[in-house]
Amino acid sequence: MKLRKSGTPWIGCESPPIVGLRNGGGRSLHSHNNNSLCFGFERFPGEMERGIDGWDLKAMDAEQLRENAHKMVDFIADYYQSIESFPVLSQVQPGYLRELVPDSAPHLPESLEQVLQDVKEKILPGVTHWQSPNYFAYYPSNSSIAGFMGEMLSAGLNIVGFSWNTSPAATELEMIVMDWLGRLLNLPDDFLSKGQGGGVIQGTASEAILVVLLAARDKVQTKMGKRTLEKLVVYTSDQTHSALKKACQIAGIFPENFRVIETDASTNYALSPGMLEEAVSHDVSSGLVPFFFCATLGTTSSTAVDPLATLGEIAKKYELWFHIDAAYAGCACICPEYRPYLDGVEEADSFNMNAHKWFLTNFDCSALWVKDRNALIQSLSTNPEYLENKASQANLVVDYKDWQIPLGRRFRSLKLWMVLRLYGVANLQQYFRNHIDLAKHFDGLVRGDSNFEVVTPRIFSLVCFRLAPQNSDEDLRNQLNRGLLDAVNSTGKIFISHTVLSGKYVLRFAVGAPLTEERHVSEAWEVIQLEASVILGKVSNTSRG
């Protein structure tokens, strides 16, 4: 992502606001010469006796918006221009901000320049910079110029598109864009809007998993009765995101009926179909009701890929709702060479991926497809009198309020639409391939140092590795890697995160920030090696002592 350098660096607050006329006898504080602007009004002498409610605030004056939006864009562009100068992981201590800001809101308006100066001096030190090219923790949460402009347009229109008639374009564009993306992933036609299914944009994958779990629960209870709740069983692996466990808590699934199937290095932490079938068969024979199974394409810890096709056959055999969580790695499956990892999706009832992770679409934008939209609607629909309208009552339209937990929803499809149009499929594919190549580069650097090891095979753009000097036991290695993680992140130069696999404390290096280049990866490895040498030196001195 390339950003033009602004002619004005960080905005200060030096010039007083220019006083102009206001209808009603007061004077509005706004600028006509790019000095400061306050969103409020100054009173004429003799008018002080009037109450504060008598003063008009133009919250959406077009000229004020034009002027100040330009300043905000300059501020953000300058931030990206200088993003490498910030510590990637915030170095502040808990509670730091209360020492820097007043205890109460200002009685009179302040200028935009004052606010932006405070952002620079007080807020940015407490920000962990997810868009930094030196951010390698967790998984990426991509921003982009196209995504940002889509977000800006969504904020500007500020519609609340819960039903078709509240903004027809919002519903219809979402259906179109979700079909576009579904076709890029080569999803079965059952997942597209022309059939009984379709796509919907949720806020996060956690919301996506929750709504399909609720739909699956209600579907089986409609068939077997509400009193079956205590018998309903959910299946997943120990590598599945914790969002599923939270969804089960919300849905009322009994904790003892949440089955977590262990994985290990023999399958590279993918779920074993044999172990799944054994668990389901045992529960059936015990009089329980297996009803939901979640597989993962690209697990959070290590990007393990569950064998979807075989698992799908088991789910079909036992009539389980089969959900596939591809929150991170699903993005790469628009590349033909990575699409085979998605084979088996034809057996799934639902599938989700996060466009806001790796797809250059600003948070939040989680894409969910279902084969049977009526299952969602029957579980989540409410139809109060005040929301009734002719189009909905005639079943002519989709009302996305019935596909999600909240009523209100933002015009999220705008940013995904702009990303797809302004970058195009070919550039997006190359974007993913570039990050994967950078991860391969880092994998090679790790393998070239005898003090380190790669713990799991790299599939996409995550490398799981650890410091593993010879003649050291597992306890010492875990201790060394905890220390290495803290030391590396304390430098502020890069940010990485960790996981635990088979009792091993493992470091995660996830390539995916929009600005990351090969030099950033190489420099990150130098930081890791330097901190590792310091730690190993201390261990050596201790052993000699």
Tab-separated table of C-alpha atoms in Angstrom, residues 161-164 171-172 174-176 178-179 189-215 321 349-352 366-383 392 395-409 412:
chain	number	residue	atom	x	y	z
A	161	GLY	CA	-29.478	-1.621	6.931
A	162	PHE	CA	-31.316	-4.194	8.996
A	163	SER	CA	-34.028	-4.809	6.392
A	164	TRP	CA	-34.179	-4.361	2.627
A	171	THR	CA	-28.844	-5.520	1.038
A	172	GLU	CA	-28.527	-6.093	-2.680
A	174	GLU	CA	-24.061	-7.459	-0.017
A	175	MET	CA	-25.751	-10.336	-1.813
A	176	ILE	CA	-23.872	-9.538	-5.026
A	178	MET	CA	-20.867	-12.293	-1.330
A	179	ASP	CA	-21.698	-14.157	-4.545
A	189	ASP	CA	-23.877	-23.086	-5.977
A	190	ASP	CA	-25.805	-24.077	-2.850
A	191	PHE	CA	-23.939	-21.316	-0.992
A	192	LEU	CA	-24.909	-18.589	-3.466
A	193	SER	CA	-27.944	-16.346	-3.305
A	194	LYS	CA	-29.665	-17.830	-6.353
A	195	GLY	CA	-30.455	-20.993	-4.353
A	196	GLN	CA	-31.710	-21.709	-0.851
A	197	GLY	CA	-28.526	-20.451	0.774
A	198	GLY	CA	-26.482	-17.301	0.475
A	199	GLY	CA	-23.841	-15.133	2.039
A	200	VAL	CA	-23.939	-12.537	4.789
A	201	ILE	CA	-21.291	-10.279	6.297
A	202	GLN	CA	-20.954	-10.700	10.052
A	203	GLY	CA	-18.779	-8.584	12.310
A	204	THR	CA	-16.402	-11.387	13.272
A	205	ALA	CA	-15.933	-15.139	12.878
A	206	SER	CA	-17.132	-15.456	16.471
A	207	GLU	CA	-20.506	-14.064	15.414
A	208	ALA	CA	-20.549	-16.322	12.361
A	209	ILE	CA	-19.961	-19.455	14.458
A	210	LEU	CA	-22.568	-18.382	17.005
A	211	VAL	CA	-25.366	-17.829	14.496
A	212	VAL	CA	-24.853	-21.150	12.708
A	213	LEU	CA	-24.638	-22.980	16.042
A	214	LEU	CA	-27.958	-21.418	17.077
A	215	ALA	CA	-29.484	-22.366	13.736
A	321	TRP	CA	-24.358	-29.593	11.027
A	349	ASP	CA	-23.646	-26.604	5.868
A	350	SER	CA	-21.805	-23.339	6.496
A	351	PHE	CA	-18.439	-21.763	5.816
A	352	ASN	CA	-16.789	-18.556	6.975
A	366	SER	CA	-16.430	-11.609	8.291
A	367	ALA	CA	-17.947	-13.478	5.357
A	368	LEU	CA	-20.356	-16.314	6.171
A	369	TRP	CA	-22.139	-18.593	3.707
A	370	VAL	CA	-24.925	-21.062	4.504
A	371	LYS	CA	-26.655	-23.666	2.364
A	372	ASP	CA	-30.027	-23.153	4.026
A	373	ARG	CA	-30.785	-19.541	4.880
A	374	ASN	CA	-34.154	-20.559	6.304
A	375	ALA	CA	-32.371	-22.281	9.174
A	376	LEU	CA	-30.849	-18.933	10.165
A	377	ILE	CA	-34.087	-17.044	9.653
A	378	GLN	CA	-36.174	-19.462	11.710
A	379	SER	CA	-33.677	-19.221	14.570
A	380	LEU	CA	-32.982	-15.484	14.544
A	381	SER	CA	-36.041	-13.781	13.074
A	382	THR	CA	-38.335	-11.391	14.934
A	383	ASN	CA	-41.057	-9.363	13.244
A	392	SER	CA	-40.684	-8.183	3.557
A	395	ASN	CA	-41.186	-12.466	0.809
A	396	LEU	CA	-39.691	-10.568	-2.096
A	397	VAL	CA	-36.449	-9.597	-0.364
A	398	VAL	CA	-33.719	-10.652	2.036
A	399	ASP	CA	-33.758	-8.982	5.450
A	400	TYR	CA	-30.310	-9.456	6.923
A	401	LYS	CA	-31.552	-8.640	10.423
A	402	ASP	CA	-32.761	-12.248	10.442
A	403	TRP	CA	-29.284	-13.623	9.668
A	404	GLN	CA	-27.451	-12.108	12.651
A	405	ILE	CA	-27.589	-11.384	16.394
A	406	PRO	CA	-28.083	-7.581	16.444
A	407	LEU	CA	-30.830	-5.698	14.636
A	408	GLY	CA	-28.656	-2.883	13.293
A	409	ARG	CA	-25.960	-3.420	10.707
A	412	ARG	CA	-19.984	-3.281	5.251
